[in-house]
């Protein structure tokens, strides 16, 4: 009996010893009527099992308030769970502050990462180009990306900036205390400044899990001035970082696949799945539905995995036929939120993942969209009026606009409303 208890304790401790699978932090400044400074922070946490967590703050931290307690929204039983926590900070001024999350016990990995450290730098001074506080780059990631060891390829991460800044990625730097020691990236996974991961095919001896620890930064596209609440200014050039967010996740190198061609074993996306990086739009309190389809010929599609706002809902209609639905609230108005997804398939014990695709959803009640049409035909606008209007409306609905959308089609001499 005593031996059984000891063995049970060993198993429990072992499961707790290697549990961390990464995190992502993003932020938006909140507009206030009294001139105070408030920021909304979104934290995503990835673990083997669902659990709560929190970042510590140093610098101009102000007062923190909980908007949404840690909410589990996507998980793979026996593998990982992703949750989201949303807080706000009311600050005495718009000086920068730093958020840090550090502890021990990354999942077991081949690049020898034990303890983790994730760092976010929050910059809220007023930008001269937008006359608003800075917003962070917006991105997300599922807790584990998977590739067969014999299939080289590229993984394009979502890198969207609400202020129009240039977004750059790099691996976390130990000398800048952006990670804990050791801080060695996967040796076969190169990361470009444009946020593309390139995987080089490796022999079976390199199969297993790897810890990926990187940061995403925003840089102005021209020289700007950042203004403090006390009236002081600082210039930022195209070489100067404004803010920084951490992106950490697990990378799984699986046994070799019989074929690396999309659609054989690896799921291939089909229409009407949005392209990677697509911009979608949604009014407040109206559901946005994203249809996702994929197919394979030699494996069975089992599930859609996603990362996004906590209140995105997933629906499965059949093998390879899914949808994600999100209804933004008034608090999301004026913001753009990322949603990323992969489709997963299997043959026996082998698991195959599709490419990573991400979209950015902008929430507004009113949209002004200008479409310039170059129609290489001798027909006048009036000759093909109904056909042109219907084609444009169908395209706008496909991009996420509501079916009741009203728009104005303009040529040089007239305007038609739909």
PDB file of N, CA, C and O in Angstrom, residues 215-287:
ATOM      1  N   UNK A 215      10.353  37.258 -29.292  1.00  0.00           N
ATOM      2  CA  UNK A 215       9.670  38.509 -28.992  1.00  0.00           C
ATOM      3  C   UNK A 215       9.249  39.173 -30.298  1.00  0.00           C
ATOM      4  O   UNK A 215       9.836  38.940 -31.354  1.00  0.00           O
ATOM      5  N   UNK A 216       8.214  40.000 -30.202  1.00  0.00           N
ATOM      6  CA  UNK A 216       7.715  40.774 -31.330  1.00  0.00           C
ATOM      7  C   UNK A 216       7.748  42.249 -30.934  1.00  0.00           C
ATOM      8  O   UNK A 216       7.301  42.611 -29.843  1.00  0.00           O
ATOM      9  N   UNK A 217       8.295  43.096 -31.819  1.00  0.00           N
ATOM     10  CA  UNK A 217       8.471  44.514 -31.521  1.00  0.00           C
ATOM     11  C   UNK A 217       7.896  45.372 -32.636  1.00  0.00           C
ATOM     12  O   UNK A 217       7.840  44.944 -33.793  1.00  0.00           O
ATOM     13  N   UNK A 218       7.477  46.602 -32.289  1.00  0.00           N
ATOM     14  CA  UNK A 218       6.984  47.537 -33.303  1.00  0.00           C
ATOM     15  C   UNK A 218       7.952  48.709 -33.454  1.00  0.00           C
ATOM     16  O   UNK A 218       8.461  49.245 -32.469  1.00  0.00           O
ATOM     17  N   UNK A 219       8.188  49.102 -34.720  1.00  0.00           N
ATOM     18  CA  UNK A 219       9.093  50.196 -35.074  1.00  0.00           C
ATOM     19  C   UNK A 219       8.337  51.180 -35.960  1.00  0.00           C
ATOM     20  O   UNK A 219       7.651  50.760 -36.902  1.00  0.00           O
ATOM     21  N   UNK A 220       8.441  52.492 -35.697  1.00  0.00           N
ATOM     22  CA  UNK A 220       7.739  53.456 -36.549  1.00  0.00           C
ATOM     23  C   UNK A 220       8.292  53.432 -37.971  1.00  0.00           C
ATOM     24  O   UNK A 220       9.478  53.178 -38.183  1.00  0.00           O
ATOM     25  N   UNK A 221       7.444  53.692 -38.951  1.00  0.00           N
ATOM     26  CA  UNK A 221       7.870  53.704 -40.355  1.00  0.00           C
ATOM     27  C   UNK A 221       8.485  55.050 -40.754  1.00  0.00           C
ATOM     28  O   UNK A 221       9.063  55.173 -41.835  1.00  0.00           O
ATOM     29  N   UNK A 222       8.372  56.037 -39.871  1.00  0.00           N
ATOM     30  CA  UNK A 222       9.031  57.319 -40.057  1.00  0.00           C
ATOM     31  C   UNK A 222       9.310  57.895 -38.664  1.00  0.00           C
ATOM     32  O   UNK A 222       8.783  57.382 -37.668  1.00  0.00           O
ATOM     33  N   UNK A 223      10.117  58.905 -38.582  1.00  0.00           N
ATOM     34  CA  UNK A 223      10.446  59.483 -37.281  1.00  0.00           C
ATOM     35  C   UNK A 223       9.190  60.080 -36.642  1.00  0.00           C
ATOM     36  O   UNK A 223       8.440  60.807 -37.286  1.00  0.00           O
ATOM     37  N   UNK A 224       8.963  59.743 -35.385  1.00  0.00           N
ATOM     38  CA  UNK A 224       7.810  60.269 -34.662  1.00  0.00           C
ATOM     39  C   UNK A 224       8.268  60.808 -33.313  1.00  0.00           C
ATOM     40  O   UNK A 224       9.382  60.545 -32.857  1.00  0.00           O
ATOM     41  N   UNK A 225       7.382  61.540 -32.677  1.00  0.00           N
ATOM     42  CA  UNK A 225       7.623  62.051 -31.327  1.00  0.00           C
ATOM     43  C   UNK A 225       6.649  61.407 -30.363  1.00  0.00           C
ATOM     44  O   UNK A 225       5.447  61.301 -30.658  1.00  0.00           O
ATOM     45  N   UNK A 226       7.167  60.961 -29.227  1.00  0.00           N
ATOM     46  CA  UNK A 226       6.334  60.394 -28.174  1.00  0.00           C
ATOM     47  C   UNK A 226       6.267  61.414 -27.043  1.00  0.00           C
ATOM     48  O   UNK A 226       7.294  61.877 -26.545  1.00  0.00           O
ATOM     49  N   UNK A 227       5.050  61.776 -26.632  1.00  0.00           N
ATOM     50  CA  UNK A 227       4.859  62.840 -25.646  1.00  0.00           C
ATOM     51  C   UNK A 227       4.364  62.278 -24.319  1.00  0.00           C
ATOM     52  O   UNK A 227       3.365  61.551 -24.262  1.00  0.00           O
ATOM     53  N   UNK A 228       5.066  62.651 -23.244  1.00  0.00           N
ATOM     54  CA  UNK A 228       4.708  62.230 -21.891  1.00  0.00           C
ATOM     55  C   UNK A 228       3.620  63.141 -21.342  1.00  0.00           C
ATOM     56  O   UNK A 228       3.416  64.255 -21.812  1.00  0.00           O
ATOM     57  N   UNK A 229       2.905  62.675 -20.322  1.00  0.00           N
ATOM     58  CA  UNK A 229       1.863  63.487 -19.705  1.00  0.00           C
ATOM     59  C   UNK A 229       2.419  64.759 -19.069  1.00  0.00           C
ATOM     60  O   UNK A 229       1.676  65.726 -18.871  1.00  0.00           O
ATOM     61  N   UNK A 230       3.726  64.782 -18.748  1.00  0.00           N
ATOM     62  CA  UNK A 230       4.311  65.996 -18.182  1.00  0.00           C
ATOM     63  C   UNK A 230       4.761  66.980 -19.259  1.00  0.00           C
ATOM     64  O   UNK A 230       5.329  68.038 -18.964  1.00  0.00           O
ATOM     65  N   UNK A 231       4.513  66.645 -20.537  1.00  0.00           N
ATOM     66  CA  UNK A 231       4.857  67.535 -21.632  1.00  0.00           C
ATOM     67  C   UNK A 231       6.200  67.269 -22.277  1.00  0.00           C
ATOM     68  O   UNK A 231       6.509  67.839 -23.335  1.00  0.00           O
ATOM     69  N   UNK A 232       7.025  66.422 -21.684  1.00  0.00           N
ATOM     70  CA  UNK A 232       8.329  66.110 -22.258  1.00  0.00           C
ATOM     71  C   UNK A 232       8.174  65.206 -23.471  1.00  0.00           C
ATOM     72  O   UNK A 232       7.195  64.452 -23.587  1.00  0.00           O
ATOM     73  N   UNK A 233       9.147  65.272 -24.396  1.00  0.00           N
ATOM     74  CA  UNK A 233       9.082  64.527 -25.650  1.00  0.00           C
ATOM     75  C   UNK A 233      10.329  63.676 -25.842  1.00  0.00           C
ATOM     76  O   UNK A 233      11.406  63.978 -25.325  1.00  0.00           O
ATOM     77  N   UNK A 234      10.177  62.618 -26.603  1.00  0.00           N
ATOM     78  CA  UNK A 234      11.314  61.819 -27.048  1.00  0.00           C
ATOM     79  C   UNK A 234      11.047  61.408 -28.491  1.00  0.00           C
ATOM     80  O   UNK A 234       9.906  61.108 -28.854  1.00  0.00           O
ATOM     81  N   UNK A 235      12.080  61.434 -29.319  1.00  0.00           N
ATOM     82  CA  UNK A 235      11.928  61.041 -30.718  1.00  0.00           C
ATOM     83  C   UNK A 235      12.194  59.548 -30.884  1.00  0.00           C
ATOM     84  O   UNK A 235      13.053  58.973 -30.214  1.00  0.00           O
ATOM     85  N   UNK A 236      11.443  58.934 -31.770  1.00  0.00           N
ATOM     86  CA  UNK A 236      11.655  57.541 -32.151  1.00  0.00           C
ATOM     87  C   UNK A 236      11.889  57.500 -33.655  1.00  0.00           C
ATOM     88  O   UNK A 236      11.070  57.991 -34.436  1.00  0.00           O
ATOM     89  N   UNK A 237      13.022  56.923 -34.051  1.00  0.00           N
ATOM     90  CA  UNK A 237      13.320  56.762 -35.470  1.00  0.00           C
ATOM     91  C   UNK A 237      12.917  55.363 -35.909  1.00  0.00           C
ATOM     92  O   UNK A 237      12.457  54.543 -35.096  1.00  0.00           O
ATOM     93  N   UNK A 238      13.105  55.075 -37.163  1.00  0.00           N
ATOM     94  CA  UNK A 238      12.745  53.751 -37.691  1.00  0.00           C
ATOM     95  C   UNK A 238      13.612  52.639 -37.103  1.00  0.00           C
ATOM     96  O   UNK A 238      13.300  51.463 -37.279  1.00  0.00           O
ATOM     97  N   UNK A 239      14.676  53.015 -36.406  1.00  0.00           N
ATOM     98  CA  UNK A 239      15.542  52.017 -35.769  1.00  0.00           C
ATOM     99  C   UNK A 239      15.204  51.797 -34.294  1.00  0.00           C
ATOM    100  O   UNK A 239      15.822  50.964 -33.636  1.00  0.00           O
ATOM    101  N   UNK A 240      14.253  52.573 -33.776  1.00  0.00           N
ATOM    102  CA  UNK A 240      13.940  52.521 -32.349  1.00  0.00           C
ATOM    103  C   UNK A 240      12.679  51.715 -32.080  1.00  0.00           C
ATOM    104  O   UNK A 240      11.605  52.016 -32.603  1.00  0.00           O
ATOM    105  N   UNK A 241      12.824  50.727 -31.234  1.00  0.00           N
ATOM    106  CA  UNK A 241      11.662  49.948 -30.814  1.00  0.00           C
ATOM    107  C   UNK A 241      10.730  50.815 -29.963  1.00  0.00           C
ATOM    108  O   UNK A 241      11.173  51.654 -29.177  1.00  0.00           O
ATOM    109  N   UNK A 242       9.427  50.563 -30.119  1.00  0.00           N
ATOM    110  CA  UNK A 242       8.458  51.264 -29.284  1.00  0.00           C
ATOM    111  C   UNK A 242       8.001  50.368 -28.133  1.00  0.00           C
ATOM    112  O   UNK A 242       8.111  50.726 -26.970  1.00  0.00           O
ATOM    113  N   UNK A 243       7.484  49.191 -28.457  1.00  0.00           N
ATOM    114  CA  UNK A 243       7.033  48.261 -27.420  1.00  0.00           C
ATOM    115  C   UNK A 243       7.493  46.852 -27.770  1.00  0.00           C
ATOM    116  O   UNK A 243       8.020  46.607 -28.859  1.00  0.00           O
ATOM    117  N   UNK A 244       7.270  45.925 -26.851  1.00  0.00           N
ATOM    118  CA  UNK A 244       7.702  44.538 -27.070  1.00  0.00           C
ATOM    119  C   UNK A 244       6.734  43.592 -26.372  1.00  0.00           C
ATOM    120  O   UNK A 244       6.284  43.865 -25.259  1.00  0.00           O
ATOM    121  N   UNK A 245       6.412  42.484 -27.053  1.00  0.00           N
ATOM    122  CA  UNK A 245       5.575  41.452 -26.446  1.00  0.00           C
ATOM    123  C   UNK A 245       6.262  40.094 -26.606  1.00  0.00           C
ATOM    124  O   UNK A 245       7.004  39.871 -27.559  1.00  0.00           O
ATOM    125  N   UNK A 246       6.033  39.170 -25.668  1.00  0.00           N
ATOM    126  CA  UNK A 246       6.616  37.833 -25.778  1.00  0.00           C
ATOM    127  C   UNK A 246       5.705  36.880 -26.546  1.00  0.00           C
ATOM    128  O   UNK A 246       4.473  36.991 -26.479  1.00  0.00           O
ATOM    129  N   UNK A 247       6.309  35.964 -27.293  1.00  0.00           N
ATOM    130  CA  UNK A 247       5.579  34.864 -27.942  1.00  0.00           C
ATOM    131  C   UNK A 247       6.349  33.589 -27.626  1.00  0.00           C
ATOM    132  O   UNK A 247       7.498  33.425 -28.055  1.00  0.00           O
ATOM    133  N   UNK A 248       5.743  32.708 -26.876  1.00  0.00           N
ATOM    134  CA  UNK A 248       6.394  31.454 -26.498  1.00  0.00           C
ATOM    135  C   UNK A 248       5.427  30.296 -26.738  1.00  0.00           C
ATOM    136  O   UNK A 248       4.248  30.383 -26.391  1.00  0.00           O
ATOM    137  N   UNK A 249       5.951  29.221 -27.327  1.00  0.00           N
ATOM    138  CA  UNK A 249       5.107  28.067 -27.625  1.00  0.00           C
ATOM    139  C   UNK A 249       5.992  26.841 -27.820  1.00  0.00           C
ATOM    140  O   UNK A 249       7.226  26.946 -27.883  1.00  0.00           O
ATOM    141  N   UNK A 250       5.371  25.687 -27.923  1.00  0.00           N
ATOM    142  CA  UNK A 250       6.088  24.431 -28.147  1.00  0.00           C
ATOM    143  C   UNK A 250       6.077  24.097 -29.637  1.00  0.00           C
ATOM    144  O   UNK A 250       5.110  24.391 -30.344  1.00  0.00           O
ATOM    145  N   UNK A 251       7.170  23.499 -30.095  1.00  0.00           N
ATOM    146  CA  UNK A 251       7.305  23.089 -31.490  1.00  0.00           C
ATOM    147  C   UNK A 251       7.614  21.596 -31.498  1.00  0.00           C
ATOM    148  O   UNK A 251       8.636  21.162 -30.967  1.00  0.00           O
ATOM    149  N   UNK A 252       6.710  20.811 -32.089  1.00  0.00           N
ATOM    150  CA  UNK A 252       6.825  19.356 -32.065  1.00  0.00           C
ATOM    151  C   UNK A 252       7.298  18.827 -33.416  1.00  0.00           C
ATOM    152  O   UNK A 252       6.630  19.036 -34.432  1.00  0.00           O
ATOM    153  N   UNK A 253       8.450  18.163 -33.426  1.00  0.00           N
ATOM    154  CA  UNK A 253       8.940  17.498 -34.633  1.00  0.00           C
ATOM    155  C   UNK A 253       8.508  16.033 -34.562  1.00  0.00           C
ATOM    156  O   UNK A 253       8.985  15.258 -33.726  1.00  0.00           O
ATOM    157  N   UNK A 254       7.576  15.662 -35.444  1.00  0.00           N
ATOM    158  CA  UNK A 254       6.992  14.324 -35.442  1.00  0.00           C
ATOM    159  C   UNK A 254       7.763  13.382 -36.368  1.00  0.00           C
ATOM    160  O   UNK A 254       8.572  13.826 -37.193  1.00  0.00           O
ATOM    161  N   UNK A 255       7.521  12.079 -36.259  1.00  0.00           N
ATOM    162  CA  UNK A 255       8.138  11.135 -37.203  1.00  0.00           C
ATOM    163  C   UNK A 255       7.826  11.486 -38.647  1.00  0.00           C
ATOM    164  O   UNK A 255       6.827  12.162 -38.942  1.00  0.00           O
ATOM    165  N   UNK A 256       8.665  11.047 -39.552  1.00  0.00           N
ATOM    166  CA  UNK A 256       8.539  11.378 -40.980  1.00  0.00           C
ATOM    167  C   UNK A 256       7.170  10.975 -41.523  1.00  0.00           C
ATOM    168  O   UNK A 256       6.607   9.932 -41.152  1.00  0.00           O
ATOM    169  N   UNK A 257       6.633  11.820 -42.389  1.00  0.00           N
ATOM    170  CA  UNK A 257       5.368  11.530 -43.063  1.00  0.00           C
ATOM    171  C   UNK A 257       5.642  10.796 -44.375  1.00  0.00           C
ATOM    172  O   UNK A 257       6.674  11.023 -45.012  1.00  0.00           O
ATOM    173  N   UNK A 258       4.739   9.909 -44.820  1.00  0.00           N
ATOM    174  CA  UNK A 258       4.933   9.217 -46.110  1.00  0.00           C
ATOM    175  C   UNK A 258       4.993  10.198 -47.283  1.00  0.00           C
ATOM    176  O   UNK A 258       5.599   9.904 -48.308  1.00  0.00           O
ATOM    177  N   UNK A 259       4.351  11.369 -47.129  1.00  0.00           N
ATOM    178  CA  UNK A 259       4.365  12.390 -48.176  1.00  0.00           C
ATOM    179  C   UNK A 259       4.273  13.759 -47.523  1.00  0.00           C
ATOM    180  O   UNK A 259       3.553  13.945 -46.529  1.00  0.00           O
ATOM    181  N   UNK A 260       4.995  14.734 -48.086  1.00  0.00           N
ATOM    182  CA  UNK A 260       4.941  16.111 -47.584  1.00  0.00           C
ATOM    183  C   UNK A 260       3.995  16.991 -48.390  1.00  0.00           C
ATOM    184  O   UNK A 260       3.868  18.186 -48.114  1.00  0.00           O
ATOM    185  N   UNK A 261       3.332  16.410 -49.382  1.00  0.00           N
ATOM    186  CA  UNK A 261       2.416  17.172 -50.229  1.00  0.00           C
ATOM    187  C   UNK A 261       1.136  17.485 -49.473  1.00  0.00           C
ATOM    188  O   UNK A 261       0.493  16.571 -48.928  1.00  0.00           O
ATOM    189  N   UNK A 262       0.759  18.760 -49.435  1.00  0.00           N
ATOM    190  CA  UNK A 262      -0.491  19.138 -48.788  1.00  0.00           C
ATOM    191  C   UNK A 262      -1.659  18.429 -49.465  1.00  0.00           C
ATOM    192  O   UNK A 262      -1.755  18.383 -50.690  1.00  0.00           O
ATOM    193  N   UNK A 263      -2.548  17.888 -48.653  1.00  0.00           N
ATOM    194  CA  UNK A 263      -3.714  17.199 -49.184  1.00  0.00           C
ATOM    195  C   UNK A 263      -3.559  15.694 -49.166  1.00  0.00           C
ATOM    196  O   UNK A 263      -4.556  14.984 -49.320  1.00  0.00           O
ATOM    197  N   UNK A 264      -2.307  15.191 -49.035  1.00  0.00           N
ATOM    198  CA  UNK A 264      -2.112  13.751 -48.892  1.00  0.00           C
ATOM    199  C   UNK A 264      -2.334  13.356 -47.430  1.00  0.00           C
ATOM    200  O   UNK A 264      -3.384  12.843 -47.064  1.00  0.00           O
ATOM    201  N   UNK A 265      -1.331  13.604 -46.603  1.00  0.00           N
ATOM    202  CA  UNK A 265      -1.452  13.358 -45.160  1.00  0.00           C
ATOM    203  C   UNK A 265      -1.638  14.670 -44.403  1.00  0.00           C
ATOM    204  O   UNK A 265      -2.392  14.725 -43.435  1.00  0.00           O
ATOM    205  N   UNK A 266      -0.917  15.704 -44.823  1.00  0.00           N
ATOM    206  CA  UNK A 266      -1.054  17.024 -44.205  1.00  0.00           C
ATOM    207  C   UNK A 266      -2.309  17.694 -44.740  1.00  0.00           C
ATOM    208  O   UNK A 266      -2.489  17.815 -45.954  1.00  0.00           O
ATOM    209  N   UNK A 267      -3.220  18.139 -43.864  1.00  0.00           N
ATOM    210  CA  UNK A 267      -4.465  18.766 -44.354  1.00  0.00           C
ATOM    211  C   UNK A 267      -4.190  19.977 -45.234  1.00  0.00           C
ATOM    212  O   UNK A 267      -3.292  20.779 -44.959  1.00  0.00           O
ATOM    213  N   UNK A 268      -4.984  20.100 -46.292  1.00  0.00           N
ATOM    214  CA  UNK A 268      -4.892  21.229 -47.213  1.00  0.00           C
ATOM    215  C   UNK A 268      -6.161  22.055 -47.103  1.00  0.00           C
ATOM    216  O   UNK A 268      -7.266  21.533 -47.199  1.00  0.00           O
ATOM    217  N   UNK A 269      -5.986  23.365 -46.902  1.00  0.00           N
ATOM    218  CA  UNK A 269      -7.145  24.240 -46.790  1.00  0.00           C
ATOM    219  C   UNK A 269      -7.833  24.415 -48.144  1.00  0.00           C
ATOM    220  O   UNK A 269      -7.183  24.486 -49.184  1.00  0.00           O
ATOM    221  N   UNK A 270      -9.161  24.494 -48.086  1.00  0.00           N
ATOM    222  CA  UNK A 270      -9.978  24.687 -49.280  1.00  0.00           C
ATOM    223  C   UNK A 270     -10.809  25.959 -49.118  1.00  0.00           C
ATOM    224  O   UNK A 270     -11.003  26.462 -48.011  1.00  0.00           O
ATOM    225  N   UNK A 271     -11.324  26.471 -50.222  1.00  0.00           N
ATOM    226  CA  UNK A 271     -12.274  27.579 -50.196  1.00  0.00           C
ATOM    227  C   UNK A 271     -13.517  27.149 -49.407  1.00  0.00           C
ATOM    228  O   UNK A 271     -13.940  25.994 -49.520  1.00  0.00           O
ATOM    229  N   UNK A 272     -14.069  27.972 -48.535  1.00  0.00           N
ATOM    230  CA  UNK A 272     -13.870  29.419 -48.375  1.00  0.00           C
ATOM    231  C   UNK A 272     -12.953  29.810 -47.226  1.00  0.00           C
ATOM    232  O   UNK A 272     -13.118  30.900 -46.664  1.00  0.00           O
ATOM    233  N   UNK A 273     -12.034  28.944 -46.832  1.00  0.00           N
ATOM    234  CA  UNK A 273     -11.115  29.280 -45.748  1.00  0.00           C
ATOM    235  C   UNK A 273     -10.383  30.588 -46.048  1.00  0.00           C
ATOM    236  O   UNK A 273      -9.826  30.740 -47.142  1.00  0.00           O
ATOM    237  N   UNK A 274     -10.366  31.544 -45.117  1.00  0.00           N
ATOM    238  CA  UNK A 274      -9.651  32.797 -45.384  1.00  0.00           C
ATOM    239  C   UNK A 274      -8.152  32.557 -45.574  1.00  0.00           C
ATOM    240  O   UNK A 274      -7.572  31.628 -45.000  1.00  0.00           O
ATOM    241  N   UNK A 275      -7.536  33.381 -46.395  1.00  0.00           N
ATOM    242  CA  UNK A 275      -6.097  33.325 -46.569  1.00  0.00           C
ATOM    243  C   UNK A 275      -5.399  33.825 -45.309  1.00  0.00           C
ATOM    244  O   UNK A 275      -5.973  34.587 -44.520  1.00  0.00           O
ATOM    245  N   UNK A 276      -4.157  33.414 -45.128  1.00  0.00           N
ATOM    246  CA  UNK A 276      -3.380  33.888 -43.988  1.00  0.00           C
ATOM    247  C   UNK A 276      -3.217  35.405 -44.065  1.00  0.00           C
ATOM    248  O   UNK A 276      -2.894  35.958 -45.118  1.00  0.00           O
ATOM    249  N   UNK A 277      -3.469  36.079 -42.948  1.00  0.00           N
ATOM    250  CA  UNK A 277      -3.330  37.527 -42.908  1.00  0.00           C
ATOM    251  C   UNK A 277      -4.548  38.291 -43.374  1.00  0.00           C
ATOM    252  O   UNK A 277      -4.508  39.529 -43.440  1.00  0.00           O
ATOM    253  N   UNK A 278      -5.646  37.610 -43.693  1.00  0.00           N
ATOM    254  CA  UNK A 278      -6.845  38.290 -44.190  1.00  0.00           C
ATOM    255  C   UNK A 278      -7.390  39.248 -43.139  1.00  0.00           C
ATOM    256  O   UNK A 278      -7.372  38.965 -41.937  1.00  0.00           O
ATOM    257  N   UNK A 279      -7.882  40.405 -43.605  1.00  0.00           N
ATOM    258  CA  UNK A 279      -8.527  41.383 -42.730  1.00  0.00           C
ATOM    259  C   UNK A 279     -10.031  41.162 -42.800  1.00  0.00           C
ATOM    260  O   UNK A 279     -10.635  41.255 -43.872  1.00  0.00           O
ATOM    261  N   UNK A 280     -10.645  40.885 -41.674  1.00  0.00           N
ATOM    262  CA  UNK A 280     -12.085  40.724 -41.572  1.00  0.00           C
ATOM    263  C   UNK A 280     -12.638  41.848 -40.709  1.00  0.00           C
ATOM    264  O   UNK A 280     -11.913  42.432 -39.903  1.00  0.00           O
ATOM    265  N   UNK A 281     -13.938  42.103 -40.852  1.00  0.00           N
ATOM    266  CA  UNK A 281     -14.549  43.240 -40.163  1.00  0.00           C
ATOM    267  C   UNK A 281     -15.861  42.806 -39.533  1.00  0.00           C
ATOM    268  O   UNK A 281     -16.601  42.011 -40.109  1.00  0.00           O
ATOM    269  N   UNK A 282     -16.143  43.362 -38.352  1.00  0.00           N
ATOM    270  CA  UNK A 282     -17.390  43.016 -37.678  1.00  0.00           C
ATOM    271  C   UNK A 282     -17.882  44.191 -36.858  1.00  0.00           C
ATOM    272  O   UNK A 282     -17.101  44.832 -36.146  1.00  0.00           O
ATOM    273  N   UNK A 283     -19.179  44.499 -36.925  1.00  0.00           N
ATOM    274  CA  UNK A 283     -19.755  45.500 -36.021  1.00  0.00           C
ATOM    275  C   UNK A 283     -19.875  44.912 -34.615  1.00  0.00           C
ATOM    276  O   UNK A 283     -19.814  43.691 -34.412  1.00  0.00           O
ATOM    277  N   UNK A 284     -20.070  45.775 -33.636  1.00  0.00           N
ATOM    278  CA  UNK A 284     -20.274  45.347 -32.257  1.00  0.00           C
ATOM    279  C   UNK A 284     -21.585  44.568 -32.147  1.00  0.00           C
ATOM    280  O   UNK A 284     -22.581  44.893 -32.803  1.00  0.00           O
ATOM    281  N   UNK A 285     -21.536  43.504 -31.344  1.00  0.00           N
ATOM    282  CA  UNK A 285     -22.724  42.698 -31.013  1.00  0.00           C
ATOM    283  C   UNK A 285     -23.329  41.969 -32.207  1.00  0.00           C
ATOM    284  O   UNK A 285     -24.497  41.561 -32.166  1.00  0.00           O
ATOM    285  N   UNK A 286     -22.554  41.796 -33.271  1.00  0.00           N
ATOM    286  CA  UNK A 286     -23.009  40.972 -34.398  1.00  0.00           C
ATOM    287  C   UNK A 286     -22.009  39.842 -34.607  1.00  0.00           C
ATOM    288  O   UNK A 286     -20.800  40.065 -34.617  1.00  0.00           O
ATOM    289  N   UNK A 287     -22.526  38.646 -34.769  1.00  0.00           N
ATOM    290  CA  UNK A 287     -21.670  37.465 -34.878  1.00  0.00           C
ATOM    291  C   UNK A 287     -20.931  37.443 -36.212  1.00  0.00           C
ATOM    292  O   UNK A 287     -21.534  37.620 -37.272  1.00  0.00           O
TER     293      UNK A 287
END
